PDB file of C-alpha atoms in Angstrom:
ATOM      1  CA  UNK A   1      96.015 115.111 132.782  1.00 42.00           C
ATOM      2  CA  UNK A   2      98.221 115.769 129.658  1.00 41.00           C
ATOM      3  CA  UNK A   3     101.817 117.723 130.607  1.00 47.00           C
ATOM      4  CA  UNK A   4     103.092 119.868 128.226  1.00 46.00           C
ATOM      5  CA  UNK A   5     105.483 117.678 126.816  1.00 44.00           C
ATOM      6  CA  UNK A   6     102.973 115.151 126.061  1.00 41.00           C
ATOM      7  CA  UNK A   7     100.440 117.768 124.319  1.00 41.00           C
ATOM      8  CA  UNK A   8     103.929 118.907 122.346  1.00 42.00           C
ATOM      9  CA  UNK A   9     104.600 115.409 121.534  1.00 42.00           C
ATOM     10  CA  UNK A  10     100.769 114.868 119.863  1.00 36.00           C
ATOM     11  CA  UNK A  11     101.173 118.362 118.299  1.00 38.00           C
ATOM     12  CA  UNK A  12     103.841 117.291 116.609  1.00 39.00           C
ATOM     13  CA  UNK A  13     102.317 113.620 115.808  1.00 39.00           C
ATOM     14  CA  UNK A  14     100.066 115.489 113.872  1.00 40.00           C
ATOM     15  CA  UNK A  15     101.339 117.947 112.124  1.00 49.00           C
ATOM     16  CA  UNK A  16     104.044 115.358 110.951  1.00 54.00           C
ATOM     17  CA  UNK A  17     101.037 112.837 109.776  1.00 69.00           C
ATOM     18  CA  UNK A  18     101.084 112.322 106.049  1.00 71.00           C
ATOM     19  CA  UNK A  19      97.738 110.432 105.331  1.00 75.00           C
ATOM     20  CA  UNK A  20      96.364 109.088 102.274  1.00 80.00           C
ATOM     21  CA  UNK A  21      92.987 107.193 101.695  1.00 87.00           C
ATOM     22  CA  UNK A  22      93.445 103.945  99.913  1.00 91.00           C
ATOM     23  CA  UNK A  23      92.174 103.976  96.278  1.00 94.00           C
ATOM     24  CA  UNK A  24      91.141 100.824  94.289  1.00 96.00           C
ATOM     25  CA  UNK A  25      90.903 100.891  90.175  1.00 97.00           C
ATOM     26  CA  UNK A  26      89.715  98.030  88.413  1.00 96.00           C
ATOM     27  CA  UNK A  27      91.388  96.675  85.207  1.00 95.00           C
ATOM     28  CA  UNK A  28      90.169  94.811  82.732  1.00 94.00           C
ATOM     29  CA  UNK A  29      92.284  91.679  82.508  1.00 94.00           C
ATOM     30  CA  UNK A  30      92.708  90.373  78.664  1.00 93.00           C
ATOM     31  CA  UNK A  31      94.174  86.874  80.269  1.00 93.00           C
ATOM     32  CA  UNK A  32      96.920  85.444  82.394  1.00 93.00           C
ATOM     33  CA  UNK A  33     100.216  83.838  82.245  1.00 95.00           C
ATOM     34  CA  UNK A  34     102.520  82.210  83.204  1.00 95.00           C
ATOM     35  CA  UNK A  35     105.153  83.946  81.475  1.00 95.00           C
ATOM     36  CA  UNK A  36     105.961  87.178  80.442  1.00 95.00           C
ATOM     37  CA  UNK A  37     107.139  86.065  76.977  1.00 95.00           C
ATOM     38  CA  UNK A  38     103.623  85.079  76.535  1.00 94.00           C
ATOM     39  CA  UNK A  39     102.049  87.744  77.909  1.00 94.00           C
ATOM     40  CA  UNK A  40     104.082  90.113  75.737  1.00 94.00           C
ATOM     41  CA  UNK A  41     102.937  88.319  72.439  1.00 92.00           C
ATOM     42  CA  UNK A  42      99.535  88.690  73.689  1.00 90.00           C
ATOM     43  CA  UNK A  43     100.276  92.420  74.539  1.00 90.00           C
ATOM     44  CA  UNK A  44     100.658  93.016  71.442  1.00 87.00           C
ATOM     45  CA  UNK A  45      98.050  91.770  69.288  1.00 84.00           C
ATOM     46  CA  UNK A  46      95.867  93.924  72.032  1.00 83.00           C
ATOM     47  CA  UNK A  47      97.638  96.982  70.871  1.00 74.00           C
ATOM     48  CA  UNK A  48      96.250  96.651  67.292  1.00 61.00           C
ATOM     49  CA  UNK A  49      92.686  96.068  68.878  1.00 66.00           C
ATOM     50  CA  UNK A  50      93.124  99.467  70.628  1.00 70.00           C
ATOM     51  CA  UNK A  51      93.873  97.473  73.799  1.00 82.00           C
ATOM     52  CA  UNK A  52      96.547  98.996  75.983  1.00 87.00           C
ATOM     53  CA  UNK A  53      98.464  95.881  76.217  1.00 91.00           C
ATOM     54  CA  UNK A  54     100.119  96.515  79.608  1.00 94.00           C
ATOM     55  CA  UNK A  55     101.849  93.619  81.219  1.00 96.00           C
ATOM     56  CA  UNK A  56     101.397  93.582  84.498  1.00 96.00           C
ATOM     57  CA  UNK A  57     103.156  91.011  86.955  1.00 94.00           C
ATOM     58  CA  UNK A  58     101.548  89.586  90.065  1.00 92.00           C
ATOM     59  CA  UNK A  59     101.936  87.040  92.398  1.00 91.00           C
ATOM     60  CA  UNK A  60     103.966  85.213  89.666  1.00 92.00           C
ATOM     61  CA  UNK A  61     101.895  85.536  87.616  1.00 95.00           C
ATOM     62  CA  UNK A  62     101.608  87.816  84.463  1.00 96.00           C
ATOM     63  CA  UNK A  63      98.346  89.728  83.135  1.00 96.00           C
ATOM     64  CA  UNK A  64      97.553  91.349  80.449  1.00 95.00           C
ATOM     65  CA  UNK A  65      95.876  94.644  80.708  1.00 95.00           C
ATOM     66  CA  UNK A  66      93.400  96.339  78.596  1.00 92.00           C
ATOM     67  CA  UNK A  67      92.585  99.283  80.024  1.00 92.00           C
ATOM     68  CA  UNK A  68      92.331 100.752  83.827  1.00 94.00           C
ATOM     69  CA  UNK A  69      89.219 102.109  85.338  1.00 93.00           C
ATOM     70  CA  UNK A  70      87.182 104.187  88.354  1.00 91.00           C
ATOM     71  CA  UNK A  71      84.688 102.036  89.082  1.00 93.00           C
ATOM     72  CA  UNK A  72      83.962  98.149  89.312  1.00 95.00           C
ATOM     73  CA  UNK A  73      80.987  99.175  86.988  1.00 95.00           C
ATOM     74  CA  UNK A  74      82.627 100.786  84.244  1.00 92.00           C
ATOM     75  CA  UNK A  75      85.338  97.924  84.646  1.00 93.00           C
ATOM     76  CA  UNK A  76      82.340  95.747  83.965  1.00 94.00           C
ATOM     77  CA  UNK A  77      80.584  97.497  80.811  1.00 92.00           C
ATOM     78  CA  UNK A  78      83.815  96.921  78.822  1.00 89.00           C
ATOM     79  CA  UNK A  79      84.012  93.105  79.199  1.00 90.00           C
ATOM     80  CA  UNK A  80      79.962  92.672  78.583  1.00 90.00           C
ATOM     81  CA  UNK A  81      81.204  94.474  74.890  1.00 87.00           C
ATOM     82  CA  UNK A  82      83.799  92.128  74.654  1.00 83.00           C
ATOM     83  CA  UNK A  83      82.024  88.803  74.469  1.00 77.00           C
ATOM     84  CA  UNK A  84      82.892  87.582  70.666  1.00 78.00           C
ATOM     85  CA  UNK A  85      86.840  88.769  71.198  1.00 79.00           C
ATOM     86  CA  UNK A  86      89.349  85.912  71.584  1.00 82.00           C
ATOM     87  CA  UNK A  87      90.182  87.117  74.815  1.00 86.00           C
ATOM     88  CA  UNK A  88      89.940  85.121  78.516  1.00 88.00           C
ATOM     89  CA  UNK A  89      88.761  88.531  80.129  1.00 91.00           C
ATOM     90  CA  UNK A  90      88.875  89.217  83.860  1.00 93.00           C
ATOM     91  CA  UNK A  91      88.389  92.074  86.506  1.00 95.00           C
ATOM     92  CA  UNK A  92      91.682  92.811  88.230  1.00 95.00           C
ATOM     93  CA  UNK A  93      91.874  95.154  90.989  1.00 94.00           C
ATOM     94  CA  UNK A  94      94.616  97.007  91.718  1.00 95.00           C
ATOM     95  CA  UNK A  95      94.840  99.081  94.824  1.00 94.00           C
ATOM     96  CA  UNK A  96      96.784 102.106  95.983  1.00 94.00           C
ATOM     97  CA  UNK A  97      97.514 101.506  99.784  1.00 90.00           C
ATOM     98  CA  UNK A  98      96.220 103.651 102.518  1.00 89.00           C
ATOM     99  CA  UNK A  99      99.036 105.930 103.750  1.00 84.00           C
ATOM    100  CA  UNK A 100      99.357 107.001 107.434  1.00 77.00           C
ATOM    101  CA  UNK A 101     102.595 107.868 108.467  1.00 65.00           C
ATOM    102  CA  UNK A 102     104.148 109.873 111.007  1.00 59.00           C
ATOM    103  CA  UNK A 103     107.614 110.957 109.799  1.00 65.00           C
ATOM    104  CA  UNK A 104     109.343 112.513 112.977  1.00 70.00           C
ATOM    105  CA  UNK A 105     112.079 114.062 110.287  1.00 73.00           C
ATOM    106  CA  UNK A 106     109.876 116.161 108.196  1.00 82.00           C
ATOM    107  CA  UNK A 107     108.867 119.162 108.331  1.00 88.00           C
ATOM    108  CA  UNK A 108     105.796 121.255 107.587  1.00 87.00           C
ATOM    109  CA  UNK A 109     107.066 122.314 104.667  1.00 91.00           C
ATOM    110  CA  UNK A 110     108.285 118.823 103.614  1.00 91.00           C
ATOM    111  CA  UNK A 111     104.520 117.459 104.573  1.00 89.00           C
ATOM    112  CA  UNK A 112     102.990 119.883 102.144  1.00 91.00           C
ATOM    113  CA  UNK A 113     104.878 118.878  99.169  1.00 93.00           C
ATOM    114  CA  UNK A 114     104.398 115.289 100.164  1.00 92.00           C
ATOM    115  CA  UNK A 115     100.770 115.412 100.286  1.00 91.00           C
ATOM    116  CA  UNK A 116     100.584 118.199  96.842  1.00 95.00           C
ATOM    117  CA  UNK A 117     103.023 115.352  94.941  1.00 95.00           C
ATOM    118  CA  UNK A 118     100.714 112.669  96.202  1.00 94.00           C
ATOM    119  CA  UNK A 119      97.151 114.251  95.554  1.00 94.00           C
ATOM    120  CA  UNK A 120      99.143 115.311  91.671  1.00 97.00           C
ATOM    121  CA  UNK A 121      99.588 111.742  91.106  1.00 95.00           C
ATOM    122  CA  UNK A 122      95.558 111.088  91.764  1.00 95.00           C
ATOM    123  CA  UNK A 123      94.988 114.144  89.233  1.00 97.00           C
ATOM    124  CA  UNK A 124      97.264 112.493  86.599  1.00 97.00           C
ATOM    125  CA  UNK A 125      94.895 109.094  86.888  1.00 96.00           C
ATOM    126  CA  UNK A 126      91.906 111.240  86.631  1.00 95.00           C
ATOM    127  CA  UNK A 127      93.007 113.186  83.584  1.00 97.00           C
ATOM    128  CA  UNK A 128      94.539 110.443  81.783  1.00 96.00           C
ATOM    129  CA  UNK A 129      91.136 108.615  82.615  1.00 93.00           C
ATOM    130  CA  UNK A 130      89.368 111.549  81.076  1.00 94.00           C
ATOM    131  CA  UNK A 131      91.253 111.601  77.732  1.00 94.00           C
ATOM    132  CA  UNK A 132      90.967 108.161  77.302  1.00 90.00           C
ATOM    133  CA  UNK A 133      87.371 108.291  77.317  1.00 89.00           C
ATOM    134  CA  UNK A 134      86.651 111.588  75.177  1.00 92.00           C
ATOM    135  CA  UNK A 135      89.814 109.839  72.769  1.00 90.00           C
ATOM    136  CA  UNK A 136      87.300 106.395  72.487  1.00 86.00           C
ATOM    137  CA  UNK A 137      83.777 108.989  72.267  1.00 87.00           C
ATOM    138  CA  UNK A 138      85.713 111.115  69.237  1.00 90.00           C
ATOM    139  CA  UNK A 139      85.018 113.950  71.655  1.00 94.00           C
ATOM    140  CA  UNK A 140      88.609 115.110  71.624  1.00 92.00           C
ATOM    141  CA  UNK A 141      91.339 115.154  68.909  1.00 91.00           C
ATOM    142  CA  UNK A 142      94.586 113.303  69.085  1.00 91.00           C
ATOM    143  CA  UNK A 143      96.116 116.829  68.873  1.00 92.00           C
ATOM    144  CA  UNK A 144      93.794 118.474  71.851  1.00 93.00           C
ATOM    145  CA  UNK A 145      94.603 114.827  74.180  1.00 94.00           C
ATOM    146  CA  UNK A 146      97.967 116.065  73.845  1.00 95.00           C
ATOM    147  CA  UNK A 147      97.401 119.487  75.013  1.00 96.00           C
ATOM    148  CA  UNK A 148      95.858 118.003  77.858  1.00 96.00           C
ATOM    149  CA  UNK A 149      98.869 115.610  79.257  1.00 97.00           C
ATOM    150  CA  UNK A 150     101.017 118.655  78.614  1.00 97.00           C
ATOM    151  CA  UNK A 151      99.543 120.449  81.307  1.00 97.00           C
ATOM    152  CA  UNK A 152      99.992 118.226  83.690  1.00 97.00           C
ATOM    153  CA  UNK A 153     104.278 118.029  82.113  1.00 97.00           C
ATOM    154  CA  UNK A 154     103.908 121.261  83.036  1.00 97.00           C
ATOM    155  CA  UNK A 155     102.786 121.025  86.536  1.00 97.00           C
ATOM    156  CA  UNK A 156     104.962 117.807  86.898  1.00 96.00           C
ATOM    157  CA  UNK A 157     107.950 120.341  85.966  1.00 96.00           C
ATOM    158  CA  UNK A 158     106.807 123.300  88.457  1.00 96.00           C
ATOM    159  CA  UNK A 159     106.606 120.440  90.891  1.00 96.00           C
ATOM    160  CA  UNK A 160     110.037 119.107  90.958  1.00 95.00           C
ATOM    161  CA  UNK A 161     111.301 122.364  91.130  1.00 96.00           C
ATOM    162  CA  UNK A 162     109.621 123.037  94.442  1.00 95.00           C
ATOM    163  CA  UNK A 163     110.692 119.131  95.858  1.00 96.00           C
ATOM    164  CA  UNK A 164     114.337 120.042  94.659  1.00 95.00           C
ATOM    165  CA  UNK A 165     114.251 123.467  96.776  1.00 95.00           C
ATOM    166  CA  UNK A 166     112.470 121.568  99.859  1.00 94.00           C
ATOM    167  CA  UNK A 167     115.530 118.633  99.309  1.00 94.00           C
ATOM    168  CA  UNK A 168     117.755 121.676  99.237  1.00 94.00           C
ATOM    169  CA  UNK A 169     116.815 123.409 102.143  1.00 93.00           C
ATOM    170  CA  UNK A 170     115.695 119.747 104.250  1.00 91.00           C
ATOM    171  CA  UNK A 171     116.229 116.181 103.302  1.00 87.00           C
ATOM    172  CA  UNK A 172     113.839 113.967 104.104  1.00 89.00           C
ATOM    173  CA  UNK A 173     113.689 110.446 102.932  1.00 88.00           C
ATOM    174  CA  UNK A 174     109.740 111.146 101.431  1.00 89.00           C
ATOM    175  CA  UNK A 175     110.524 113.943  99.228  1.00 92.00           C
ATOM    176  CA  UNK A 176     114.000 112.090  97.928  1.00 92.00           C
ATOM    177  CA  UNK A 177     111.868 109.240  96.877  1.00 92.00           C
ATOM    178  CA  UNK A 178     108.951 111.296  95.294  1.00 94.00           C
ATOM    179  CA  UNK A 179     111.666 113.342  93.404  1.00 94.00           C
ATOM    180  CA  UNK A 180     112.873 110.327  91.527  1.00 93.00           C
ATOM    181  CA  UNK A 181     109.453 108.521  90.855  1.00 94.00           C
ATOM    182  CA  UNK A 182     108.322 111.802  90.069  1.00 94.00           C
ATOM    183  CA  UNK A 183     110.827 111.905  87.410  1.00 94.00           C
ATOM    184  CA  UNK A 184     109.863 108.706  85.857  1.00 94.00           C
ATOM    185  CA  UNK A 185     105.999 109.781  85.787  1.00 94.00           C
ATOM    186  CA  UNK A 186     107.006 112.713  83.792  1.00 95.00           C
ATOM    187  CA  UNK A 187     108.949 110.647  81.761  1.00 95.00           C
ATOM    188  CA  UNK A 188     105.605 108.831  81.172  1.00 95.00           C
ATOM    189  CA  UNK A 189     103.163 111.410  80.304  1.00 96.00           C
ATOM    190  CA  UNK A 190     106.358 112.951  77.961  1.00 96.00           C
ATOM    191  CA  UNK A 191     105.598 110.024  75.752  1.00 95.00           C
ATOM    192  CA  UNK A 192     102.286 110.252  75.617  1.00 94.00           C
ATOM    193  CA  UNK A 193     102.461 113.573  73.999  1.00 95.00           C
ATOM    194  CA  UNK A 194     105.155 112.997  71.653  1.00 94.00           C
ATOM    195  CA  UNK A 195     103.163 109.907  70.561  1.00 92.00           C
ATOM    196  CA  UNK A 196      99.411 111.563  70.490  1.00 92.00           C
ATOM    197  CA  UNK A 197     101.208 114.645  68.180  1.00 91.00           C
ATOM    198  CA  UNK A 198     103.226 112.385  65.769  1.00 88.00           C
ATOM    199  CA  UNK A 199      99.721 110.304  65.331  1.00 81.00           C
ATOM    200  CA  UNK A 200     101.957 106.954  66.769  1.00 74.00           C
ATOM    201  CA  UNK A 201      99.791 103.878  68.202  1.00 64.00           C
ATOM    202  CA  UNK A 202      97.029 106.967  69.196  1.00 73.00           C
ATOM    203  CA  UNK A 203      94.299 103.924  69.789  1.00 73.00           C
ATOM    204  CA  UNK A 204      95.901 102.536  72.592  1.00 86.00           C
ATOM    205  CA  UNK A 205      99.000 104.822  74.007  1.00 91.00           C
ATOM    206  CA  UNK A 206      96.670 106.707  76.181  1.00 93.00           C
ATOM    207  CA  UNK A 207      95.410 103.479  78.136  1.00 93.00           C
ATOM    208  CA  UNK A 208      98.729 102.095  77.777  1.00 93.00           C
ATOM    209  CA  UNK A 209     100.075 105.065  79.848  1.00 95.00           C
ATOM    210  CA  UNK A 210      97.090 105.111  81.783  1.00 95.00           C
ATOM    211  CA  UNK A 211      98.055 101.894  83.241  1.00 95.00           C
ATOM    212  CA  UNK A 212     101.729 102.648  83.520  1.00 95.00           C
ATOM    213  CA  UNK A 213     100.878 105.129  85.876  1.00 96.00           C
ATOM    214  CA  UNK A 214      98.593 103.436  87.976  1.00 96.00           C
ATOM    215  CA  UNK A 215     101.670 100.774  88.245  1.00 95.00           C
ATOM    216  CA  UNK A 216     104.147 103.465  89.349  1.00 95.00           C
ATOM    217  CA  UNK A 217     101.576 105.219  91.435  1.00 95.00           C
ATOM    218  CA  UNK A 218     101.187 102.280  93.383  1.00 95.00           C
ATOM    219  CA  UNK A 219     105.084 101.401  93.847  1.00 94.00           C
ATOM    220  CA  UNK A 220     105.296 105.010  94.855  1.00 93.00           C
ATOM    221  CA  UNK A 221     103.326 104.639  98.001  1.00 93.00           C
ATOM    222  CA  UNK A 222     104.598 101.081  98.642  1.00 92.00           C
ATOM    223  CA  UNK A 223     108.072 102.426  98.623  1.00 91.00           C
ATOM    224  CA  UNK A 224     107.050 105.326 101.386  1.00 88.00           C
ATOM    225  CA  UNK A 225     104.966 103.111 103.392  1.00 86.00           C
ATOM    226  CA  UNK A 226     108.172 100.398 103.150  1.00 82.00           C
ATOM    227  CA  UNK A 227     110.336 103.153 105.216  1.00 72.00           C
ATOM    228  CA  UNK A 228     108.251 102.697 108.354  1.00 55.00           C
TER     229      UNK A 228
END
């Protein structure tokens, strides 16, 4: 038989879970190094290719990235059209941990924002994703790409307004950190705009920040599964 205290305690296991389904991209890897210097110079010969250039650090060891994608498939397609470039191409995958936490301190409210800032962060990928491919098709302007990051500025901004009233009202150590990453995401997408409307490095800033967020993304849930 389960007492009442025990069927409170799982009620509240529950309703306190914050749970997240592990997500694995696949970039396409323009080479490795063994130093960023070197990676860096490569980075940026990539950028004038309409690479995104993104150096990426792993395992001491330092990549550089072309572009970020969905599937394994898609991940593949790119480096079968890449065969004549002077490039030592490769499939990295990068994966955003399963999260599956029970946080005794938060509350319902605080679990709701947690899982809205996380599932935001998923949307970002997907739209960034999206404009990167209708940018390489010529099925969207530099001017309407920008219109589309904007939105989700916007949403970023509406956002951290409601984790600063939650923070105000209960801290928890989850919204705190998602708060200040969220912060530098924003920062992110910010400069993707500016860049797409003043027509500066529009072939690759879009994968470029593509990347960049899929980087922070990933640190973001490392850093709340690290509090357990």
């Amino acid at each position: 038989w389960i007492t009442g205290k025990e069927q409170t305690s799982w009620f509240w296991f529950f309703k306190n879970n914050i749970k997240q389904e592990e997500k694995i991209l696949y970039a396409v890897s323009l080479g490795s190094y063994a130093t960023k210097s070197e990676a860096e110079e490569i980075a940026r010969n990539s950028n004038v290719a309409g690479a995104g250039g993104y150096v990426y650090a792993k395992d001491q060891v330092f990549y550089v990235l072309g572009n970020i994608y969905a599937t394994i498939e898609d991940a593949e397609k790119v480096i079968d059209g890449m065969s004549n470039a002077p490039y030592q191409t490769s499939i990295l995958s990068i994966t955003i941990p399963k999260v599956k936490q029970y946080d005794q301190s938060a509350t319902t409210e605080d679990i709701a924002i947690i899982k809205e800032t996380l599932n935001f962060m998923e949307e970002i990928y997907q739209t960034l994703y999206q404009v990167n491919i209708m940018l390489d098709t010529k099925q969207m302007t530099y001017i309407q790409g920008s219109t589309e990051v904007q939105k989700l500025v916007s949403k970023s901004n509406v956002l951290r307004e409601k984790l600063n009233i939650q923070i105000e009202n209960h801290l928890c150590s989850t919204t705190i950190i998602l708060k200040t990453r969220l912060l530098e995401i924003q920062d992110n997408l910010e400069d993707v705009v500016q860049k797409l409307l003043g027509n500066i490095g529009t072939i690759y800033v879009v994968k470029y920040a593509t990347i960049a967020h899929v980087v922070l993304w990933e640190n973001v849930v490392q850093e709340i599964i690290g509090q357990e």
